[in-house]
């Protein structure tokens, strides 16, 4: 796994549990500090035994640019969290980029029964790197209109254009509490992709939505999660996103179905300190 900082990532527990459950006892999965600028040189130097890489910030855009093949959804969201070797590594080959972060959002929502949002509206809070996979997941689920909440229209411009490319009707919404309350009350789902303290002052407004996915998972519960629970809504934490995006990575790396129960148990153990 490539990224910086990376020492607190839970991904090694998930992947190693998967490989052991699949009988791949000699497979390894390590945290490796690597920036976006360093990524091309690092991957160039890898031996043929490397089958794939998970990539987190700040290397996701660099991973997409580096790849020799790219999935349509990775191109659409403009980043890749997954690189998979294609061809014969000993003979060169190449790397395919994908974005399983889309699966992370969709899978986390599915865990609380959100599987069909046909004709619905949604709200995405934030216009950074996590917002675009969230938009793609919402579009795949049938959302037709989305409000992107950001400090200014300029900051939201590229994300709004990305949403429109996905076929969504998209508009900017600032952090005005009254307006934010209104759009969240009308939405089927809210996905918050910003740090906990950034959305905390607006938690009561966002909690008007029936379902809120908060991409944060440490510390938990966030002020937003607490507000949603107090309002009687359903809140999903970022660990469910992490788990669901890892399923697709394991399947692409191994060519076998992910052992989902074993991975979920490993995540639970790591969350309770029993790992």
CSV table of N, CA, C and O in Angstrom, one decimal, residues 123 180-191 203-213 227-229 231-235:
chain,number,residue,atom,x,y,z
A,123,UNK,N,-26.9,14.6,-1.5
A,123,UNK,CA,-26.0,15.7,-1.1
A,123,UNK,C,-24.6,15.1,-0.9
A,123,UNK,O,-24.5,14.1,-0.2
A,180,UNK,N,-28.7,24.6,3.8
A,180,UNK,CA,-28.2,23.2,4.0
A,180,UNK,C,-29.2,22.3,4.6
A,180,UNK,O,-29.4,21.1,4.2
A,181,UNK,N,-29.9,22.8,5.6
A,181,UNK,CA,-31.0,22.0,6.2
A,181,UNK,C,-32.1,21.6,5.2
A,181,UNK,O,-32.5,20.5,5.1
A,182,UNK,N,-32.4,22.6,4.3
A,182,UNK,CA,-33.4,22.3,3.3
A,182,UNK,C,-33.0,21.2,2.3
A,182,UNK,O,-33.8,20.3,2.0
A,183,UNK,N,-31.8,21.3,1.8
A,183,UNK,CA,-31.3,20.3,0.8
A,183,UNK,C,-31.1,18.9,1.4
A,183,UNK,O,-31.4,17.9,0.8
A,184,UNK,N,-30.7,18.9,2.7
A,184,UNK,CA,-30.5,17.6,3.3
A,184,UNK,C,-31.8,17.0,3.7
A,184,UNK,O,-32.0,15.7,3.6
A,185,UNK,N,-32.8,17.8,4.0
A,185,UNK,CA,-34.1,17.2,4.3
A,185,UNK,C,-34.8,16.6,3.1
A,185,UNK,O,-35.5,15.6,3.2
A,186,UNK,N,-34.5,17.1,1.9
A,186,UNK,CA,-35.0,16.6,0.7
A,186,UNK,C,-34.3,15.4,0.1
A,186,UNK,O,-34.8,14.7,-0.7
A,187,UNK,N,-33.0,15.3,0.6
A,187,UNK,CA,-32.1,14.2,0.0
A,187,UNK,C,-32.5,12.8,0.5
A,187,UNK,O,-32.9,12.7,1.7
A,188,UNK,N,-32.2,11.8,-0.3
A,188,UNK,CA,-32.3,10.5,0.1
A,188,UNK,C,-31.1,10.0,0.9
A,188,UNK,O,-31.2,9.2,1.8
A,189,UNK,N,-30.0,10.6,0.5
A,189,UNK,CA,-28.7,10.2,1.2
A,189,UNK,C,-27.8,11.5,1.2
A,189,UNK,O,-27.8,12.3,0.2
A,190,UNK,N,-27.0,11.6,2.2
A,190,UNK,CA,-25.9,12.5,2.3
A,190,UNK,C,-24.6,11.8,2.5
A,190,UNK,O,-24.5,10.8,3.3
A,191,UNK,N,-23.6,12.1,1.7
A,191,UNK,CA,-22.2,11.6,1.9
A,191,UNK,C,-21.3,12.7,2.3
A,191,UNK,O,-21.2,13.7,1.5
A,203,UNK,N,-23.7,20.0,11.8
A,203,UNK,CA,-24.2,18.6,12.0
A,203,UNK,C,-25.7,18.5,12.1
A,203,UNK,O,-26.4,17.6,11.6
A,204,UNK,N,-26.3,19.5,12.8
A,204,UNK,CA,-27.8,19.4,13.0
A,204,UNK,C,-28.5,19.6,11.7
A,204,UNK,O,-29.5,18.9,11.4
A,205,UNK,N,-28.0,20.5,10.8
A,205,UNK,CA,-28.6,20.6,9.5
A,205,UNK,C,-28.5,19.4,8.6
A,205,UNK,O,-29.4,18.9,8.0
A,206,UNK,N,-27.3,18.8,8.6
A,206,UNK,CA,-27.0,17.6,7.8
A,206,UNK,C,-27.9,16.4,8.3
A,206,UNK,O,-28.3,15.6,7.6
A,207,UNK,N,-28.1,16.4,9.6
A,207,UNK,CA,-28.8,15.3,10.2
A,207,UNK,C,-30.3,15.2,9.9
A,207,UNK,O,-31.0,14.3,10.3
A,208,UNK,N,-30.7,16.2,9.1
A,208,UNK,CA,-32.1,16.1,8.6
A,208,UNK,C,-32.3,15.1,7.5
A,208,UNK,O,-33.4,14.7,7.2
A,209,UNK,N,-31.2,14.6,7.0
A,209,UNK,CA,-31.3,13.5,5.9
A,209,UNK,C,-31.6,12.2,6.6
A,209,UNK,O,-31.1,11.9,7.7
A,210,UNK,N,-32.3,11.2,6.0
A,210,UNK,CA,-32.6,10.0,6.6
A,210,UNK,C,-31.4,9.0,6.7
A,210,UNK,O,-31.3,8.2,7.6
A,211,UNK,N,-30.4,9.2,5.7
A,211,UNK,CA,-29.2,8.3,5.7
A,211,UNK,C,-28.0,9.2,5.5
A,211,UNK,O,-28.0,10.0,4.5
A,212,UNK,N,-27.0,9.1,6.3
A,212,UNK,CA,-25.8,9.8,6.2
A,212,UNK,C,-24.6,8.9,6.2
A,212,UNK,O,-24.4,8.1,7.2
A,213,UNK,N,-23.7,9.0,5.2
A,213,UNK,CA,-22.5,8.2,5.2
A,213,UNK,C,-21.4,9.2,5.5
A,213,UNK,O,-21.1,10.2,4.7
A,227,UNK,N,-25.1,13.5,15.8
A,227,UNK,CA,-26.3,14.3,15.5
A,227,UNK,C,-27.3,13.4,14.7
A,227,UNK,O,-28.5,13.5,14.9
A,228,UNK,N,-26.8,12.6,13.7
A,228,UNK,CA,-27.7,11.8,12.9
A,228,UNK,C,-28.4,10.8,13.8
A,228,UNK,O,-29.6,10.6,13.7
A,229,UNK,N,-27.6,10.1,14.7
A,229,UNK,CA,-28.2,9.2,15.6
A,229,UNK,C,-29.3,9.8,16.5
A,229,UNK,O,-30.3,9.2,16.8
A,231,UNK,N,-31.1,12.3,15.9
A,231,UNK,CA,-32.2,12.7,15.1
A,231,UNK,C,-33.0,11.5,14.6
A,231,UNK,O,-34.1,11.6,14.0
A,232,UNK,N,-32.5,10.3,14.9
A,232,UNK,CA,-33.2,9.1,14.5
A,232,UNK,C,-32.9,8.6,13.1
A,232,UNK,O,-33.6,7.7,12.6
A,233,UNK,N,-31.9,9.2,12.5
A,233,UNK,CA,-31.5,8.7,11.2
A,233,UNK,C,-30.5,7.6,11.2
A,233,UNK,O,-30.1,7.1,12.3
A,234,UNK,N,-30.1,7.1,10.0
A,234,UNK,CA,-29.2,6.0,9.9
A,234,UNK,C,-27.8,6.6,9.5
A,234,UNK,O,-27.7,7.4,8.5
A,235,UNK,N,-26.8,6.2,10.2
A,235,UNK,CA,-25.4,6.7,9.9
A,235,UNK,C,-24.5,5.6,9.6
A,235,UNK,O,-24.6,4.5,10.2
